Tab-separated table of C-alpha atoms in Angstrom:
chain	number	residue	atom	x	y	z
A	297	MET	CA	0.606	-27.315	45.681
A	298	GLU	CA	-0.729	-27.943	42.412
A	299	ASP	CA	-4.505	-26.947	43.829
A	300	ALA	CA	-3.120	-24.073	46.102
A	301	GLY	CA	-1.374	-22.398	42.206
A	302	ILE	CA	-4.551	-23.606	39.854
A	303	LYS	CA	-6.604	-20.462	42.185
A	304	SER	CA	-4.277	-18.949	42.585
A	305	TYR	CA	-4.628	-18.296	39.055
A	306	GLU	CA	-8.289	-18.116	38.627
A	307	LYS	CA	-8.334	-15.501	41.200
A	308	GLN	CA	-6.207	-13.262	39.092
A	309	LYS	CA	-7.359	-13.945	36.220
A	310	LYS	CA	-10.953	-12.350	37.866
A	311	ARG	CA	-9.221	-9.401	39.384
A	312	LEU	CA	-7.679	-8.388	35.903
A	313	THR	CA	-11.113	-9.263	34.167
A	314	PHE	CA	-13.179	-6.395	36.232
A	315	PHE	CA	-9.795	-3.762	36.256
A	316	SER	CA	-9.866	-5.112	32.473
A	317	LEU	CA	-13.615	-3.396	32.459
A	318	ALA	CA	-14.075	-0.583	34.436
A	319	VAL	CA	-10.248	0.229	31.851
A	320	LEU	CA	-11.931	-0.947	29.132
A	321	PHE	CA	-15.559	0.977	29.237
A	322	LEU	CA	-14.777	3.191	31.428
A	323	LEU	CA	-11.367	4.941	30.998
A	324	ILE	CA	-10.328	5.216	27.535
A	325	PRO	CA	-14.284	6.442	26.953
A	326	VAL	CA	-13.789	8.957	28.527
A	327	THR	CA	-10.738	9.125	27.169
A	328	ILE	CA	-11.208	9.760	24.055
A	329	GLY	CA	-14.587	11.931	25.054
A	330	ILE	CA	-12.905	14.441	27.226
A	331	THR	CA	-9.263	14.851	24.728
A	332	PHE	CA	-11.818	15.461	21.487
A	333	PHE	CA	-13.658	17.488	22.625
A	334	LEU	CA	-10.850	19.275	24.808
A	335	PHE	CA	-8.372	19.005	21.980
A	336	LEU	CA	-10.651	19.955	19.043
A	337	GLY	CA	-9.360	16.561	17.213
A	338	ARG	CA	-6.163	17.675	17.767
A	339	HIS	CA	-2.864	15.810	19.461
A	340	TYR	CA	-4.794	12.673	18.255
A	341	MET	CA	-0.620	11.181	18.844
A	342	LEU	CA	-0.510	12.178	22.250
A	343	VAL	CA	-4.800	10.864	23.037
A	344	SER	CA	-3.429	7.842	20.506
A	345	ILE	CA	-0.094	6.848	23.087
A	346	LEU	CA	-2.581	7.674	26.354
A	347	ILE	CA	-4.625	4.786	25.500
A	348	LEU	CA	-2.163	2.730	24.498
A	349	ALA	CA	-0.793	3.230	27.842
A	350	GLU	CA	-3.941	2.529	30.056
A	351	THR	CA	-4.728	-0.636	27.328
A	352	ILE	CA	-1.651	-1.851	29.249
A	353	LEU	CA	-1.927	-1.806	32.689
A	354	PRO	CA	-4.729	-4.857	33.193
A	355	PHE	CA	-1.804	-6.480	32.368
A	356	PHE	CA	0.566	-4.612	35.365
A	357	ILE	CA	-2.181	-6.128	38.151
A	358	MET	CA	-0.604	-10.038	36.424
A	359	TYR	CA	2.913	-9.016	36.776
A	360	GLU	CA	2.418	-8.421	40.633
A	361	LYS	CA	2.828	-11.973	41.440
A	362	ARG	CA	5.387	-12.635	38.877
A	363	PRO	CA	8.147	-11.130	36.609
A	364	PRO	CA	6.292	-11.174	32.610
A	365	ARG	CA	8.076	-13.729	30.411
A	366	ALA	CA	9.710	-12.929	27.396
A	367	ARG	CA	7.555	-14.921	25.680
A	368	GLU	CA	4.918	-13.575	26.345
A	369	THR	CA	5.014	-10.230	24.891
A	370	VAL	CA	7.377	-12.249	22.444
A	371	MET	CA	3.429	-13.777	21.396
A	372	THR	CA	1.785	-10.770	20.983
A	373	ALA	CA	4.317	-9.297	19.281
A	374	ILE	CA	3.539	-11.326	16.966
A	375	LEU	CA	0.034	-11.235	17.160
A	376	SER	CA	0.055	-7.267	16.413
A	377	ALA	CA	2.514	-7.876	13.371
A	378	MET	CA	0.456	-10.184	11.498
A	379	THR	CA	-2.276	-8.689	11.618
A	380	VAL	CA	-1.057	-5.230	10.599
A	381	VAL	CA	0.501	-7.017	7.578
A	382	GLY	CA	-2.970	-8.375	7.177
A	383	ASP	CA	-4.435	-4.907	7.089
A	384	LEU	CA	-2.378	-3.751	4.636
A	385	LEU	CA	-2.436	-6.978	2.499
A	386	SER	CA	-6.188	-6.815	2.656
A	387	LEU	CA	-5.807	-2.819	1.654
A	388	GLN	CA	-3.460	-3.154	-1.105
A	389	ILE	CA	-3.960	-7.073	-2.908
A	390	LEU	CA	-6.633	-8.468	-1.387
A	391	PRO	CA	-10.659	-7.998	-1.584
A	392	VAL	CA	-11.016	-9.519	1.361
A	393	GLN	CA	-10.260	-8.153	6.194
A	394	MET	CA	-7.309	-10.137	7.011
A	395	GLY	CA	-6.573	-7.263	9.121
A	396	THR	CA	-9.453	-7.503	10.768
A	397	SER	CA	-10.417	-10.838	11.820
A	398	LEU	CA	-6.858	-11.222	13.413
A	399	VAL	CA	-8.298	-9.491	16.094
A	400	ILE	CA	-11.047	-11.255	17.069
A	401	ILE	CA	-9.001	-14.592	16.614
A	402	SER	CA	-6.609	-13.367	18.717
A	403	GLY	CA	-9.107	-12.414	21.310
A	404	ILE	CA	-10.480	-16.436	20.881
A	405	ALA	CA	-7.344	-17.583	21.474
A	406	PHE	CA	-5.375	-15.589	24.068
A	407	GLY	CA	-8.269	-13.995	26.433
A	408	PRO	CA	-9.996	-10.256	26.201
A	409	GLU	CA	-7.534	-8.700	27.762
A	410	THR	CA	-4.705	-10.013	25.098
A	411	GLY	CA	-7.426	-9.157	22.223
A	412	PHE	CA	-7.849	-5.545	22.825
A	413	LEU	CA	-4.113	-4.832	23.391
A	414	VAL	CA	-3.851	-6.591	19.970
A	415	GLY	CA	-6.565	-4.738	18.417
A	416	ALA	CA	-5.242	-1.257	20.242
A	417	LEU	CA	-1.672	-1.596	18.974
A	418	SER	CA	-2.157	-2.688	15.452
A	419	ARG	CA	-4.361	0.141	14.622
A	420	PHE	CA	-1.795	2.286	15.719
A	421	ILE	CA	0.830	1.034	13.824
A	422	VAL	CA	-1.749	0.776	10.647
A	423	ASN	CA	-2.110	4.059	11.064
A	424	PHE	CA	1.608	5.005	10.390
A	425	PHE	CA	1.169	3.823	7.353
A	426	LEU	CA	-2.867	4.630	6.214
A	427	GLY	CA	-2.612	8.269	8.594
A	428	GLN	CA	-2.184	8.904	12.059
A	429	GLY	CA	-5.749	11.441	12.299
A	430	ALA	CA	-8.507	11.968	15.209
A	431	TRP	CA	-10.557	9.044	14.191
A	432	THR	CA	-7.175	7.269	15.093
A	433	PRO	CA	-8.279	6.693	19.151
A	434	TRP	CA	-11.660	5.818	18.030
A	435	GLN	CA	-10.279	2.853	15.480
A	436	MET	CA	-8.238	1.524	18.415
A	437	PHE	CA	-10.418	1.403	20.140
A	438	ALA	CA	-13.099	-0.668	18.494
A	439	TRP	CA	-10.856	-2.665	16.864
A	440	GLY	CA	-9.556	-3.485	20.288
A	441	MET	CA	-13.923	-4.030	22.076
A	442	MET	CA	-14.336	-6.385	19.174
A	443	GLY	CA	-11.161	-8.555	20.492
A	444	TYR	CA	-11.498	-8.176	23.479
A	445	LEU	CA	-15.534	-9.286	23.157
A	446	ALA	CA	-14.320	-12.152	21.077
A	447	GLY	CA	-12.081	-13.011	23.849
A	448	PHE	CA	-14.997	-12.681	25.923
A	449	SER	CA	-17.571	-15.002	24.159
A	450	PHE	CA	-15.297	-18.446	23.156
A	451	ASN	CA	-14.639	-21.057	25.199
A	452	LYS	CA	-11.182	-20.704	27.436
A	453	VAL	CA	-8.390	-23.569	27.365
A	454	ASP	CA	-8.408	-24.864	31.134
A	455	PRO	CA	-5.008	-24.603	32.139
A	456	ALA	CA	-4.829	-27.657	34.438
A	457	SER	CA	-6.486	-29.433	30.874
A	458	ILE	CA	-3.360	-28.192	29.696
A	459	ARG	CA	-1.257	-29.032	32.050
A	460	HIS	CA	-1.996	-33.151	32.081
A	461	GLY	CA	-2.637	-33.515	27.833
A	462	ARG	CA	-6.136	-33.239	28.063
A	463	TRP	CA	-6.767	-30.501	26.479
A	464	PHE	CA	-7.881	-31.841	22.936
A	465	GLU	CA	-10.076	-34.198	24.240
A	466	GLU	CA	-11.915	-31.874	26.179
A	467	ASN	CA	-12.254	-28.658	24.226
A	468	ARG	CA	-11.808	-29.870	20.915
A	469	ILE	CA	-12.415	-26.883	18.397
A	470	ASN	CA	-15.960	-28.363	17.148
A	471	SER	CA	-16.788	-29.092	13.520
A	472	ARG	CA	-20.283	-26.127	13.019
A	473	SER	CA	-21.874	-27.017	16.235
A	474	PHE	CA	-24.463	-24.037	14.714
A	475	ARG	CA	-26.712	-24.818	17.853
A	476	ILE	CA	-24.673	-23.311	20.477
A	477	ILE	CA	-24.591	-19.705	18.385
A	478	LEU	CA	-28.053	-19.733	18.600
A	479	GLY	CA	-27.684	-17.556	22.045
A	480	PRO	CA	-26.274	-14.505	20.668
A	481	LEU	CA	-28.141	-14.903	16.861
A	482	ILE	CA	-31.361	-14.711	18.410
A	483	THR	CA	-30.964	-12.007	21.204
A	484	VAL	CA	-28.558	-9.893	17.504
A	485	MET	CA	-32.204	-10.369	16.186
A	486	ILE	CA	-35.007	-9.896	18.453
A	487	ALA	CA	-33.155	-7.070	19.554
A	488	GLU	CA	-33.007	-5.875	15.089
A	489	ALA	CA	-37.194	-7.122	15.622
A	490	ILE	CA	-37.570	-4.376	19.025
A	491	ALA	CA	-35.584	-2.378	16.340
A	492	TYR	CA	-37.870	-1.797	13.526
A	493	LEU	CA	-41.034	-1.947	15.845
A	494	HIS	CA	-39.336	1.115	17.851
A	495	PHE	CA	-39.379	2.709	14.163
A	496	LEU	CA	-42.633	1.971	13.366
A	497	ILE	CA	-44.351	3.268	17.105
A	498	PHE	CA	-41.892	5.726	17.616
A	499	PRO	CA	-40.296	7.015	13.847
A	500	MET	CA	-38.313	10.430	15.758
A	501	GLY	CA	-38.693	12.003	12.313
A	502	ASP	CA	-37.080	9.255	10.467
A	503	ASN	CA	-37.606	8.338	7.634
A	504	THR	CA	-35.722	4.719	6.990
A	505	PHE	CA	-35.048	2.037	9.732
A	506	PHE	CA	-32.021	1.495	8.408
A	507	GLY	CA	-29.656	4.133	10.628
A	508	TRP	CA	-29.256	3.802	13.837
A	509	ARG	CA	-31.106	1.757	15.276
A	510	ILE	CA	-29.949	-1.194	14.140
A	511	TYR	CA	-26.057	-0.157	16.293
A	512	LEU	CA	-27.699	0.929	18.616
A	513	PHE	CA	-30.272	-2.374	19.391
A	514	GLY	CA	-27.742	-4.832	17.296
A	515	ALA	CA	-24.769	-3.910	19.687
A	516	ALA	CA	-27.688	-3.956	23.481
A	517	GLY	CA	-28.523	-8.095	22.139
A	518	LEU	CA	-24.954	-8.734	20.399
A	519	ILE	CA	-23.688	-8.034	24.582
A	520	ALA	CA	-26.733	-9.409	26.339
A	521	GLY	CA	-25.968	-12.888	24.360
A	522	ALA	CA	-22.812	-12.498	24.259
A	523	LEU	CA	-22.821	-12.485	28.402
A	524	LEU	CA	-25.599	-15.481	27.508
A	525	GLN	CA	-22.193	-17.311	25.864
A	526	ARG	CA	-19.830	-16.222	28.297
A	527	LYS	CA	-17.242	-18.510	27.360
A	528	ARG	CA	-18.981	-21.015	26.009
A	529	LEU	CA	-19.130	-21.077	21.927
A	530	PRO	CA	-17.411	-22.799	19.965
A	531	ALA	CA	-14.052	-21.738	18.093
A	532	ASP	CA	-15.805	-23.886	14.678
A	533	ASN	CA	-15.743	-21.669	11.591
A	534	ILE	CA	-20.105	-21.435	11.154
A	535	THR	CA	-19.789	-19.704	14.858
A	536	LEU	CA	-17.360	-17.803	14.065
A	537	THR	CA	-17.819	-16.386	10.502
A	538	VAL	CA	-21.396	-15.186	12.550
A	539	PHE	CA	-19.900	-13.882	15.419
A	540	THR	CA	-17.478	-11.961	13.067
A	541	PHE	CA	-19.838	-10.456	10.967
A	542	PHE	CA	-22.129	-8.894	13.828
A	543	THR	CA	-19.707	-7.783	15.758
A	544	VAL	CA	-17.785	-6.091	13.039
A	545	LEU	CA	-21.138	-4.813	11.943
A	546	ILE	CA	-22.671	-3.416	14.623
A	547	LEU	CA	-19.203	-2.605	17.806
A	548	TYR	CA	-16.833	-1.489	15.019
A	549	GLY	CA	-20.115	0.231	12.625
A	550	GLY	CA	-20.962	1.988	15.180
A	551	VAL	CA	-18.044	3.279	16.824
A	552	MET	CA	-16.563	4.370	13.145
A	553	ASN	CA	-20.011	6.281	12.859
A	554	LEU	CA	-20.293	7.541	16.223
A	555	CYS	CA	-16.995	9.243	15.765
A	556	ALA	CA	-17.124	10.149	12.734
A	557	THR	CA	-20.624	12.579	13.910
A	558	VAL	CA	-17.826	14.378	16.727
A	559	THR	CA	-15.637	14.898	14.398
A	560	SER	CA	-17.817	16.809	12.262
A	561	LEU	CA	-19.262	18.991	14.809
A	562	ALA	CA	-16.707	18.996	17.230
A	563	ILE	CA	-14.402	20.752	14.045
A	564	PRO	CA	-15.352	23.675	12.982
A	565	GLY	CA	-15.551	24.602	8.751
A	566	ASN	CA	-16.534	21.327	7.873
A	567	GLY	CA	-19.905	21.711	6.229
A	568	PHE	CA	-22.157	20.578	9.747
A	569	ASP	CA	-23.737	22.646	11.004
A	570	GLY	CA	-26.704	21.087	12.175
A	571	SER	CA	-27.325	18.556	15.749
A	572	PHE	CA	-25.380	16.300	16.434
A	573	GLY	CA	-29.263	14.019	16.024
A	574	ASN	CA	-29.600	14.480	12.545
A	575	THR	CA	-26.078	14.765	12.224
A	576	LEU	CA	-25.547	11.176	13.382
A	577	LYS	CA	-29.077	9.943	11.486
A	578	ILE	CA	-27.431	10.710	8.361
A	579	PHE	CA	-23.778	9.100	9.170
A	580	TYR	CA	-25.116	6.114	10.082
A	581	ILE	CA	-27.705	5.414	7.402
A	582	SER	CA	-24.618	6.769	4.749
A	583	GLY	CA	-22.672	4.594	6.304
A	584	LEU	CA	-24.691	1.450	7.013
A	585	PRO	CA	-23.529	0.116	2.716
A	586	TYR	CA	-19.286	0.305	4.361
A	587	ASP	CA	-20.693	-1.363	7.098
A	588	LEU	CA	-22.336	-3.763	5.149
A	589	TRP	CA	-18.980	-4.363	3.295
A	590	HIS	CA	-16.765	-4.675	5.724
A	591	ALA	CA	-18.537	-7.260	8.410
A	592	PHE	CA	-18.576	-9.478	4.714
A	593	ARG	CA	-14.715	-9.155	4.337
A	594	ALA	CA	-13.604	-9.858	7.370
A	595	ALA	CA	-16.385	-12.946	7.618
A	596	PHE	CA	-15.356	-14.471	4.742
A	597	VAL	CA	-11.369	-14.572	5.899
A	598	THR	CA	-13.531	-16.554	9.553
A	599	PHE	CA	-15.143	-18.368	7.276
A	600	LEU	CA	-12.255	-20.174	5.316
A	601	PHE	CA	-8.767	-19.721	7.938
A	602	GLY	CA	-10.699	-18.420	11.130
A	603	ASN	CA	-10.546	-22.459	12.515
A	604	THR	CA	-7.052	-23.213	10.879
A	605	VAL	CA	-5.830	-20.209	12.334
A	606	LEU	CA	-6.605	-20.812	15.868
A	607	ARG	CA	-5.642	-24.418	16.000
A	608	LYS	CA	-2.373	-23.046	14.907
A	609	LEU	CA	-2.238	-20.204	18.267
A	610	GLU	CA	-3.977	-23.362	19.911
A	611	ARG	CA	-0.791	-25.628	19.421
A	612	ILE	CA	1.271	-22.356	20.617
A	613	LYS	CA	-0.519	-22.517	23.914
A	614	VAL	CA	0.344	-26.535	24.780
A	615	LYS	CA	4.238	-26.125	23.044
A	616	TYR	CA	4.527	-23.494	25.070
A	617	GLY	CA	3.681	-23.373	28.191
A	618	PHE	CA	0.851	-20.429	27.392
A	619	ASN	CA	-1.846	-21.897	30.259
A	620	ASN	CA	-1.627	-18.559	32.919
A	621	PHE	CA	-0.875	-16.264	29.229
A	622	TYR	CA	-2.660	-13.269	30.711
């Protein structure tokens, strides 16, 4: 009976993974693109709410065979509230980036789908304080993807181990297991080396290597590394720090610089009347220093507190029986 329950759980997880990938990588980007060019940056609140609805869609699959439990909803709300407060405190008081770090930690602790939901929902709420705009759907997608990629890459807790009390023996959060991060780290470094060779051989009119190639080739290396070490990365502070830095720099920076380009060209009267390629190059070059600073601040928080917060969240999962959490 117990084996049948575990098999059913694994089957639902696989179904959820395939459906969530289709929603997050196809439906949401298409929604952003179509609605943005259709409305030219207007009605962004409607688009944001639509993205939230699409983000919640994968969770309805899990509710097909069992009703939602209040503890799961409450935990998602708590994680989102912590992320919102952390981001606002970082902006007003502390020269760090706690909100971004908490999105990544949420994905690691409770899985990729929950990581995406926490990221998208938190960014939507944060912008009620910082200002809603045409950039909101893009920020929701970028934060959500960081949480999803984190949950996709790091080691997951086996439900059977939790049920039999073996989790702390079999799934210890390792201390500085740097060799395991080498897979994703090497793929990113190789991708950036290829990007530099591409710049030398095919400069395409660029005067500097520091621009769109860092983001485009870096994203390819980051995704390849995540696939290479899928569900195997340990949640030690060194691994968390390196992963956070590259994810924020490449993924969040890449999406938001593209947002700035599309916004500038789609909305008339802003002074950008050039081609898409030239405008894109300008934003990726000018945005690199900010993205590096953003990534450093998020990685610094993760290095100091990421391992500790994860331990607390894992204890909550064991104590309150989140063995089937999404």
